[in-house]
mmCIF file of N, CA and C in Angstrom:
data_model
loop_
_atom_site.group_PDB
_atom_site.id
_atom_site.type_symbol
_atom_site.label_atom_id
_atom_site.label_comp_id
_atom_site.label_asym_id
_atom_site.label_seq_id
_atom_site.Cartn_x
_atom_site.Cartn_y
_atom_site.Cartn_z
ATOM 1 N N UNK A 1 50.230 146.565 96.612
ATOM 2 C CA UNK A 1 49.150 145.639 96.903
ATOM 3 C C UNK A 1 49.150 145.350 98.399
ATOM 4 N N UNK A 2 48.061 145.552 98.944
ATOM 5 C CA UNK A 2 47.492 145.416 100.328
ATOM 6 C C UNK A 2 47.579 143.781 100.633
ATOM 7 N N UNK A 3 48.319 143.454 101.625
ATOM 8 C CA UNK A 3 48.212 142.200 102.457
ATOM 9 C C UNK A 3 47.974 142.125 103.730
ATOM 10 N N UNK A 4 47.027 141.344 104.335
ATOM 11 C CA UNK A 4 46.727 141.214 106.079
ATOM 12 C C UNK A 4 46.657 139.704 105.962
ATOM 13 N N UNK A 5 47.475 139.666 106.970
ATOM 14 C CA UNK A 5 48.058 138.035 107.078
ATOM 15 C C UNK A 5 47.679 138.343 109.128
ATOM 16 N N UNK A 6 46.524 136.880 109.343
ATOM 17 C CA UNK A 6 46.149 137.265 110.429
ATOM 18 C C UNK A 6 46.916 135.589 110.988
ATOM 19 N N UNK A 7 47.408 135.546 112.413
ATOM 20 C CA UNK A 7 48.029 134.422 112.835
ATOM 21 C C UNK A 7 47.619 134.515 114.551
ATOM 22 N N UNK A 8 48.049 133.162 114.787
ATOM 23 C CA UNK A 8 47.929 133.282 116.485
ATOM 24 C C UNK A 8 46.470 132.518 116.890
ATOM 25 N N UNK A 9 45.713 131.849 115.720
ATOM 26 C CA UNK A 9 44.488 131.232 116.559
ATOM 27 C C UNK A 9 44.622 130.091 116.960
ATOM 28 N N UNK A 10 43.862 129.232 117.147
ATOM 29 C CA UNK A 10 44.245 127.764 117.999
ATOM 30 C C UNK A 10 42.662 127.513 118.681
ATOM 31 N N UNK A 11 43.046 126.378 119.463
ATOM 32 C CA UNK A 11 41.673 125.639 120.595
ATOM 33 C C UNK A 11 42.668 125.775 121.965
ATOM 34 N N UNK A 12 42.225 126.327 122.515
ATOM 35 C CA UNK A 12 42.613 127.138 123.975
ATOM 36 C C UNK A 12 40.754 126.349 124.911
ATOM 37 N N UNK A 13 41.428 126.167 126.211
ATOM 38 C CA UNK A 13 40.432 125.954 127.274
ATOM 39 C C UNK A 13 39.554 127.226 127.706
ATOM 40 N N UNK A 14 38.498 126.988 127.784
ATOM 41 C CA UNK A 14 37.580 128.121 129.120
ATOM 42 C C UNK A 14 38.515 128.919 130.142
ATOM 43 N N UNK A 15 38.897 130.612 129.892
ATOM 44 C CA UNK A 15 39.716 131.105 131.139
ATOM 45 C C UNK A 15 41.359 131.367 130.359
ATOM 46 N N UNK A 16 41.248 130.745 128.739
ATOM 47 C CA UNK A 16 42.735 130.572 129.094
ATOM 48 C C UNK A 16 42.703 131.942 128.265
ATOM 49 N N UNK A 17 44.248 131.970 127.372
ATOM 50 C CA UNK A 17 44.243 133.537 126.470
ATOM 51 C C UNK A 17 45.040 132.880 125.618
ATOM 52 N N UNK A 18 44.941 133.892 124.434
ATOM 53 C CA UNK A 18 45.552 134.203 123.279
ATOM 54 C C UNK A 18 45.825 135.193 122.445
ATOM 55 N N UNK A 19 47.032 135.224 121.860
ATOM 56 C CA UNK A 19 47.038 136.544 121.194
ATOM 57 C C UNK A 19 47.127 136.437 119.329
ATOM 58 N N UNK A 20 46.533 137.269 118.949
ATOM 59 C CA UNK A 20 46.447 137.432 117.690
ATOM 60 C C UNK A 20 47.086 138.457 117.226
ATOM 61 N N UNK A 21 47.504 137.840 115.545
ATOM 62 C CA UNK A 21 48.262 138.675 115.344
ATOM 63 C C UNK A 21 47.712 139.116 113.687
ATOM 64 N N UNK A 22 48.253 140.318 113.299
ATOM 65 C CA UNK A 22 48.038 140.621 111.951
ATOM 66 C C UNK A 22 48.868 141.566 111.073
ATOM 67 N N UNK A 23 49.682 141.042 110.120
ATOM 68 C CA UNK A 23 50.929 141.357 109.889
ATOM 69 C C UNK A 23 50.320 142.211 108.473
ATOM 70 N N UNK A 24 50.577 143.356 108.348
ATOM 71 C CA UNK A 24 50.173 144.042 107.024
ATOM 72 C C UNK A 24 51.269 144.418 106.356
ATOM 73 N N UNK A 25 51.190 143.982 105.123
ATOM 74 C CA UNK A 25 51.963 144.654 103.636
ATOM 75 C C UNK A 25 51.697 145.490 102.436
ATOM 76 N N UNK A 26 52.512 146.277 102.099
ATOM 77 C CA UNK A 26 51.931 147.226 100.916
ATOM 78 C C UNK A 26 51.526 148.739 101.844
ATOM 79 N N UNK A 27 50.860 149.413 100.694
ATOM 80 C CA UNK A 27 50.441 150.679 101.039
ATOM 81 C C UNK A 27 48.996 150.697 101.935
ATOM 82 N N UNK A 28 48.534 151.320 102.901
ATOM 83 C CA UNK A 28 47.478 151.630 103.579
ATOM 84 C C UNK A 28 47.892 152.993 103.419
ATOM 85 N N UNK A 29 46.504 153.824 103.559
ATOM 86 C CA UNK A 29 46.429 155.242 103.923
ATOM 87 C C UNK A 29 47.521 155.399 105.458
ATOM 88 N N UNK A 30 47.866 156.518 105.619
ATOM 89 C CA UNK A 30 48.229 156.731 106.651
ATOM 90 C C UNK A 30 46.999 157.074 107.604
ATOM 91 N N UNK A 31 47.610 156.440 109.154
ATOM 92 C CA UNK A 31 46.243 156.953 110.196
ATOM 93 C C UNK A 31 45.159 155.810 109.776
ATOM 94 N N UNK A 32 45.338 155.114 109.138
ATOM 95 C CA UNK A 32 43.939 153.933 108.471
ATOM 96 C C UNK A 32 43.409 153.940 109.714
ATOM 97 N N UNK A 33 42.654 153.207 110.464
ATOM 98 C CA UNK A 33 41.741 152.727 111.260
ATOM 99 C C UNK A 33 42.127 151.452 111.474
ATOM 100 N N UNK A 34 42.680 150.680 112.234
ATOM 101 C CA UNK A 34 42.860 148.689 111.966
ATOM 102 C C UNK A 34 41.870 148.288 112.782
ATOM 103 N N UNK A 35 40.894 147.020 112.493
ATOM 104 C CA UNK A 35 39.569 146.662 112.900
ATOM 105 C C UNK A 35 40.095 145.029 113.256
ATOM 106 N N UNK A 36 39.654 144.827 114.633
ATOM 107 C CA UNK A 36 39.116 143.481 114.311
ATOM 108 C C UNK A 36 37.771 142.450 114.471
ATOM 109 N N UNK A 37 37.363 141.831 113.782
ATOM 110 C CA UNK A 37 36.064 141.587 113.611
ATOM 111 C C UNK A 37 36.451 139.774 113.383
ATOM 112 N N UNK A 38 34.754 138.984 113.917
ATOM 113 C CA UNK A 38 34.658 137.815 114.265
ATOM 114 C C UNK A 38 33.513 137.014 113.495
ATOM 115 N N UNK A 39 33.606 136.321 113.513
ATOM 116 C CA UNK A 39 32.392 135.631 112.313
ATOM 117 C C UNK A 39 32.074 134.121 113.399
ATOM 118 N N UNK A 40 30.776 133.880 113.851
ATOM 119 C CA UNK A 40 30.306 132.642 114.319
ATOM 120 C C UNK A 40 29.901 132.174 113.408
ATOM 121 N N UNK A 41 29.823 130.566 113.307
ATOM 122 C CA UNK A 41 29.017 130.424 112.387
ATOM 123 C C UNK A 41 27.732 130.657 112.616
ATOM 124 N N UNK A 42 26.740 130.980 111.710
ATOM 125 C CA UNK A 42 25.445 131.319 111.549
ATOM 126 C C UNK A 42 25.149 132.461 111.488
ATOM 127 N N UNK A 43 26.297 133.186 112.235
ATOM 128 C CA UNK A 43 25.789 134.359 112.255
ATOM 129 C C UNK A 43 26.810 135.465 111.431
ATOM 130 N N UNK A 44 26.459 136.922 111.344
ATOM 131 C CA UNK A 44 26.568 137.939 110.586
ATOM 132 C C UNK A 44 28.060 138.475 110.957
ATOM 133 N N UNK A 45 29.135 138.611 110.260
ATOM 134 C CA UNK A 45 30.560 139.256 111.058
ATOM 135 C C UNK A 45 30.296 140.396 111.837
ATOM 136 N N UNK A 46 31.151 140.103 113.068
ATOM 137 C CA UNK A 46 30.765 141.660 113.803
ATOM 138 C C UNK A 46 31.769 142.105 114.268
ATOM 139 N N UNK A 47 31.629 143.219 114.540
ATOM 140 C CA UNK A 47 33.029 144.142 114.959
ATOM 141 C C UNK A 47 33.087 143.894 116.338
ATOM 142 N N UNK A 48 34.810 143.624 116.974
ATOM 143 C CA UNK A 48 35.264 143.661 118.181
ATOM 144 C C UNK A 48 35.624 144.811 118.180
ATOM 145 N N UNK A 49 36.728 144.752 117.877
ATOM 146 C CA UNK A 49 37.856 146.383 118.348
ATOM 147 C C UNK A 49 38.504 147.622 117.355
ATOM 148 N N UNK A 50 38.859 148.603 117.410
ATOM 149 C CA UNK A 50 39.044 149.660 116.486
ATOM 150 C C UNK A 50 40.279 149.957 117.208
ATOM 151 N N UNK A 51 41.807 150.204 116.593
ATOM 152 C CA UNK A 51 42.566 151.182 116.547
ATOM 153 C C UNK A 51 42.721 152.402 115.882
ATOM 154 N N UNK A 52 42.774 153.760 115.826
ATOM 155 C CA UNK A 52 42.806 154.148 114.984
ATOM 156 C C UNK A 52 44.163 155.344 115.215
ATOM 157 N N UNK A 53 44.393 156.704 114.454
ATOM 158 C CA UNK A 53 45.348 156.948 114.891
ATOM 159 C C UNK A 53 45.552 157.287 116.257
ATOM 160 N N UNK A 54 46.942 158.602 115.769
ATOM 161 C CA UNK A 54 47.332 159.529 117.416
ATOM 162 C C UNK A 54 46.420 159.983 118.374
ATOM 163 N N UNK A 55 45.920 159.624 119.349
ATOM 164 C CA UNK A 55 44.865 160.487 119.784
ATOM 165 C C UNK A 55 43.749 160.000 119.651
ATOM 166 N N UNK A 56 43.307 158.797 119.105
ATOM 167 C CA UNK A 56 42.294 158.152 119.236
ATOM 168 C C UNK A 56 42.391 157.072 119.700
ATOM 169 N N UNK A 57 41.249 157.075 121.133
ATOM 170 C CA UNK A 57 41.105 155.577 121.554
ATOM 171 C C UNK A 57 40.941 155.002 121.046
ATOM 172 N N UNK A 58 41.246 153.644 121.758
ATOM 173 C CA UNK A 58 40.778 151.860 120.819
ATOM 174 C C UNK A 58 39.392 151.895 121.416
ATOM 175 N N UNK A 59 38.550 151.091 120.749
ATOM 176 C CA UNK A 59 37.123 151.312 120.869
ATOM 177 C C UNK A 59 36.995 149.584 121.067
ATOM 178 N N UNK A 60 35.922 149.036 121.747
ATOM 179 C CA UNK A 60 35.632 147.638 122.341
ATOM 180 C C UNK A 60 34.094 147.505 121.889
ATOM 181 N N UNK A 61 33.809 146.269 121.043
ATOM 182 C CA UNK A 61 32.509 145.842 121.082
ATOM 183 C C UNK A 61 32.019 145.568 122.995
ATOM 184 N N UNK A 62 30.926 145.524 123.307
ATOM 185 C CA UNK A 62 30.416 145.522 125.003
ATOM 186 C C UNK A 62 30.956 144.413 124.931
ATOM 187 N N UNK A 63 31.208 143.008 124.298
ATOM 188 C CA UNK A 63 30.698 141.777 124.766
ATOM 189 C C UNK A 63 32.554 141.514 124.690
ATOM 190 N N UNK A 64 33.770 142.414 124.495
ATOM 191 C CA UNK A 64 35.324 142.110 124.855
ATOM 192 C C UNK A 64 35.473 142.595 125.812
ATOM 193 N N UNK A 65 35.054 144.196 126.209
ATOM 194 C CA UNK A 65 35.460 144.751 127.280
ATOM 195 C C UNK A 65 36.168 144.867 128.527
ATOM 196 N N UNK A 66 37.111 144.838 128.325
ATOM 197 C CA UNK A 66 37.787 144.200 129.947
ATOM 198 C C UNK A 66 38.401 143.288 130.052
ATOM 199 N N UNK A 67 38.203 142.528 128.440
ATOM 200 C CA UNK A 67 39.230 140.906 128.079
ATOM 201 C C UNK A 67 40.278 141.073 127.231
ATOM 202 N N UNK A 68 39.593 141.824 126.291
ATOM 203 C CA UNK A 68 40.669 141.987 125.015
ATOM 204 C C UNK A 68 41.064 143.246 124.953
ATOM 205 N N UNK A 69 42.028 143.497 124.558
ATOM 206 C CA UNK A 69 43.125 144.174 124.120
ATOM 207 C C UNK A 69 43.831 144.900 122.671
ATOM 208 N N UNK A 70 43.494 145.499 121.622
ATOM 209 C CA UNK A 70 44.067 145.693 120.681
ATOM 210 C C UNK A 70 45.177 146.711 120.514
ATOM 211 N N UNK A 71 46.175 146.724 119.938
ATOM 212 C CA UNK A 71 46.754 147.723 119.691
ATOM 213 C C UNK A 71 47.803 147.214 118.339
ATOM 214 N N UNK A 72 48.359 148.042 118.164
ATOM 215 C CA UNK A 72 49.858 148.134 117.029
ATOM 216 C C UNK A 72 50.975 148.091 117.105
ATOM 217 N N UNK A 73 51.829 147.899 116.622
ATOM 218 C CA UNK A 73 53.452 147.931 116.029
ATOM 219 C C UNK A 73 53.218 148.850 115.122
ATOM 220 N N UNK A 74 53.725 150.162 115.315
ATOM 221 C CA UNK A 74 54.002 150.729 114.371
ATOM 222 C C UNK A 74 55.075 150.460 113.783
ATOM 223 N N UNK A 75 56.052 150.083 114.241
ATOM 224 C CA UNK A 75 57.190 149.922 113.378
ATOM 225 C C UNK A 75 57.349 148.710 112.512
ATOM 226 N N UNK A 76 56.694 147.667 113.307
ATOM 227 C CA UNK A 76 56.423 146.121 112.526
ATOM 228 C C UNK A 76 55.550 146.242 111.821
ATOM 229 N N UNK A 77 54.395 147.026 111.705
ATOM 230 C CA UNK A 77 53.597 146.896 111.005
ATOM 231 C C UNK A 77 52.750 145.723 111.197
ATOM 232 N N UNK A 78 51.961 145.698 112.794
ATOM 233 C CA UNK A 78 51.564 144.159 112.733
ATOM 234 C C UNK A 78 50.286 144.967 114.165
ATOM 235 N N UNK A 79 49.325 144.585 114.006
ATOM 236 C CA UNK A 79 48.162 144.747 114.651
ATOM 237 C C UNK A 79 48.027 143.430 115.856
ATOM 238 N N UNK A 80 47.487 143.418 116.955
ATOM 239 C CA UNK A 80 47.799 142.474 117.458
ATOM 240 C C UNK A 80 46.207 142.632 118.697
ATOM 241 N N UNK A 81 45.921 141.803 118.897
ATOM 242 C CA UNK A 81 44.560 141.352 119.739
ATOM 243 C C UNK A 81 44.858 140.326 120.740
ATOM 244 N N UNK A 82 44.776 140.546 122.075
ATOM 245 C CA UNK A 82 45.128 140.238 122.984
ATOM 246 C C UNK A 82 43.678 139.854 123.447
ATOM 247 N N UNK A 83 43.665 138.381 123.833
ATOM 248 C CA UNK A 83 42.424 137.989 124.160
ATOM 249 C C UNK A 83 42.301 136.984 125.554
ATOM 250 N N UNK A 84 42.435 137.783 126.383
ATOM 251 C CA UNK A 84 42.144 137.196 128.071
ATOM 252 C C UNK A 84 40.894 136.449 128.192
ATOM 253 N N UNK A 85 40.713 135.717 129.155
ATOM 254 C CA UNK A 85 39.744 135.072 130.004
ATOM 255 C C UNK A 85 38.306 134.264 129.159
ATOM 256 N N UNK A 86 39.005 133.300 127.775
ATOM 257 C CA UNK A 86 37.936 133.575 126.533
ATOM 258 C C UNK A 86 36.944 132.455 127.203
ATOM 259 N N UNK A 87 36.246 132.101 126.458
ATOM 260 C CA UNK A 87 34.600 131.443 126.515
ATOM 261 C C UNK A 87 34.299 130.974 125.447
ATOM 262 N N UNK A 88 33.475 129.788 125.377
ATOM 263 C CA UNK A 88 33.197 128.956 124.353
ATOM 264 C C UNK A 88 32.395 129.851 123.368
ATOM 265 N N UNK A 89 31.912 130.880 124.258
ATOM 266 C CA UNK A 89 30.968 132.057 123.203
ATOM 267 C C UNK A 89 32.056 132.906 121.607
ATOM 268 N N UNK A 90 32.983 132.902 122.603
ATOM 269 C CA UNK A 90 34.136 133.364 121.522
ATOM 270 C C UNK A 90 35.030 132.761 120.469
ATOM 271 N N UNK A 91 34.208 131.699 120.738
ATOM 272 C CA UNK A 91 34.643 130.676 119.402
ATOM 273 C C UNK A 91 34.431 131.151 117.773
ATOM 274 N N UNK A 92 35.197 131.551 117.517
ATOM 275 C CA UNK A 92 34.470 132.428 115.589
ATOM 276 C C UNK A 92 36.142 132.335 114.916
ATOM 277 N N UNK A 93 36.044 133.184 113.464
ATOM 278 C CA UNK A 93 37.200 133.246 112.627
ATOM 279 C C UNK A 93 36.956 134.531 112.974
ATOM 280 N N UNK A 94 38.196 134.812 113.419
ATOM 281 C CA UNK A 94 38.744 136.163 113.822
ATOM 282 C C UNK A 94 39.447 136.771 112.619
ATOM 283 N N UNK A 95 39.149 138.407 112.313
ATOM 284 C CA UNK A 95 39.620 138.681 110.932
ATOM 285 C C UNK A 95 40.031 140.209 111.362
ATOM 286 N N UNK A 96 41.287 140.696 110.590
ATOM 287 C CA UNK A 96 41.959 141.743 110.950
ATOM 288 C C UNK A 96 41.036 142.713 109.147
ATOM 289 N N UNK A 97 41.013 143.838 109.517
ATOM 290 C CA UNK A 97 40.831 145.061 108.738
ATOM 291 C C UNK A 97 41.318 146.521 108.917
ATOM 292 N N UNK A 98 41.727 146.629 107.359
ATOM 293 C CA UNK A 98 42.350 147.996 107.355
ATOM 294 C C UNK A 98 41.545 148.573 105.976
ATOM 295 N N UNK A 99 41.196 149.620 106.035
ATOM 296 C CA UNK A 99 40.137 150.170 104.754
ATOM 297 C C UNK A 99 39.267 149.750 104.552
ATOM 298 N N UNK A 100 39.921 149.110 103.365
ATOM 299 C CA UNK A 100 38.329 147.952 102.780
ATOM 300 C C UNK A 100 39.366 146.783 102.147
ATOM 301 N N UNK A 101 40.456 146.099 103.204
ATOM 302 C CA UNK A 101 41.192 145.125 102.739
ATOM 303 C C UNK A 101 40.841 143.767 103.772
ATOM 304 N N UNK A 102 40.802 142.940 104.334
ATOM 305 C CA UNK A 102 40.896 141.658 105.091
ATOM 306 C C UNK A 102 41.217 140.649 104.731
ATOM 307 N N UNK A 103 42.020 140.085 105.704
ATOM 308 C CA UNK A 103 42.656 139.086 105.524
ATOM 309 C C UNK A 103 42.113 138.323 105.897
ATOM 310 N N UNK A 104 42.547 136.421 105.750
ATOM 311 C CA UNK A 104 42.151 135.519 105.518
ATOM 312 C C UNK A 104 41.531 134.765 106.344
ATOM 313 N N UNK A 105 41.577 135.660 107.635
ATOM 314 C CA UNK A 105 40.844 134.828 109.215
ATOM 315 C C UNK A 105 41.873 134.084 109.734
ATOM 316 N N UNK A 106 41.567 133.987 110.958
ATOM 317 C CA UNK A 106 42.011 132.600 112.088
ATOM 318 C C UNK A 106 41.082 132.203 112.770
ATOM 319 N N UNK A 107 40.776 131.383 113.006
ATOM 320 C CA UNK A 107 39.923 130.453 113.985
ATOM 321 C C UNK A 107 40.650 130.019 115.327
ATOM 322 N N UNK A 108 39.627 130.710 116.111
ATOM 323 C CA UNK A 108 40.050 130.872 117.434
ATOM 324 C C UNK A 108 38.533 129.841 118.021
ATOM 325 N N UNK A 109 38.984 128.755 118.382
ATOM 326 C CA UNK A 109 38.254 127.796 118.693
ATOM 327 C C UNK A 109 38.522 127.915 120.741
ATOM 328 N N UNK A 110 37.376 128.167 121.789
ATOM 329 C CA UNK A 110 37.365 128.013 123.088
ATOM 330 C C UNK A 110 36.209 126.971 123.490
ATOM 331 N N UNK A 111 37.306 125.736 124.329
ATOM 332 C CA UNK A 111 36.223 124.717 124.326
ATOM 333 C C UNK A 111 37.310 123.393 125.824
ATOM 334 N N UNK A 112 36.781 123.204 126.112
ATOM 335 C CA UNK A 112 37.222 122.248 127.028
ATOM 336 C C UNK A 112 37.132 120.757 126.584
#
C-alpha cells in the first residue's frame, strides 16, 4: 500500500524559503515520475514540478522557475521541494504525487 506523507509547510514572510518534504511508503513502479502540485483556493490544482527518472530533467511550471527546486532521496525515499524567494501568490496546499497516489497536502501559507 502506497503512502505520501507530505511535511515542511508553515506561514513564512514575503522573500523568505521553505522546504518541503514528501516521504513515500510501499511499492511505486520503478522510475515513477514524483509531481508536485498546488491548490489555491478557488482555483483548479496545478502542476509545479516533475522529477522523473535517470536522465530526465526536472521540469518547472513558468510561474517556479528560478525559485524552486525539486529533487529526491533515492535512498530515503523522500521527494523534497525547495522553495526560495516565495510570495503571497504562492500561498496554496502543496501536494506531492507519484502515479495516481497523493498525499494529504501541506499548506504553505506566504504573508507578512
Amino acid at each position: 500500500q502506497v503512502q505520501l506523507v507530505e511535511s515542511g509547510g508553515g506561514l513564512v514572510q514575503p522573500g523568505g524559503s521553505l522546504r518541503l518534504s514528501c516521504a513515500v511508503s510501499g511499492f511505486l513502479p520503478r522510475y515513477t515520475t514524483m509531481s508536485w502540485y498546488r491548490q489555491i483556493p478557488g482555483q483548479e490544482r496545478e502542476w509545479v514540478a516533475n522529477i522523473g527518472s535517470v536522465g530526465v530533467d526536472p521540469q518547472y511550471a513558468d510561474f517556479v522557475k528560478g525559485r524552486f527546486t525539486i529533487w529526491r532521496d533515492s535512498v530515503k525515499n523522500i521527494l523534497y521541494l525547495q522553495m526560495n524567494r516565495l510570495q503571497p501568490e504562492d500561498t496554496a496546499m502543496y501536494y506531492c504525487r507519484g502515479f495516481t497516489y497523493w498525499g494529504q497536502g501541506t499548506q504553505v501559507t506566504v504573508s507578512s
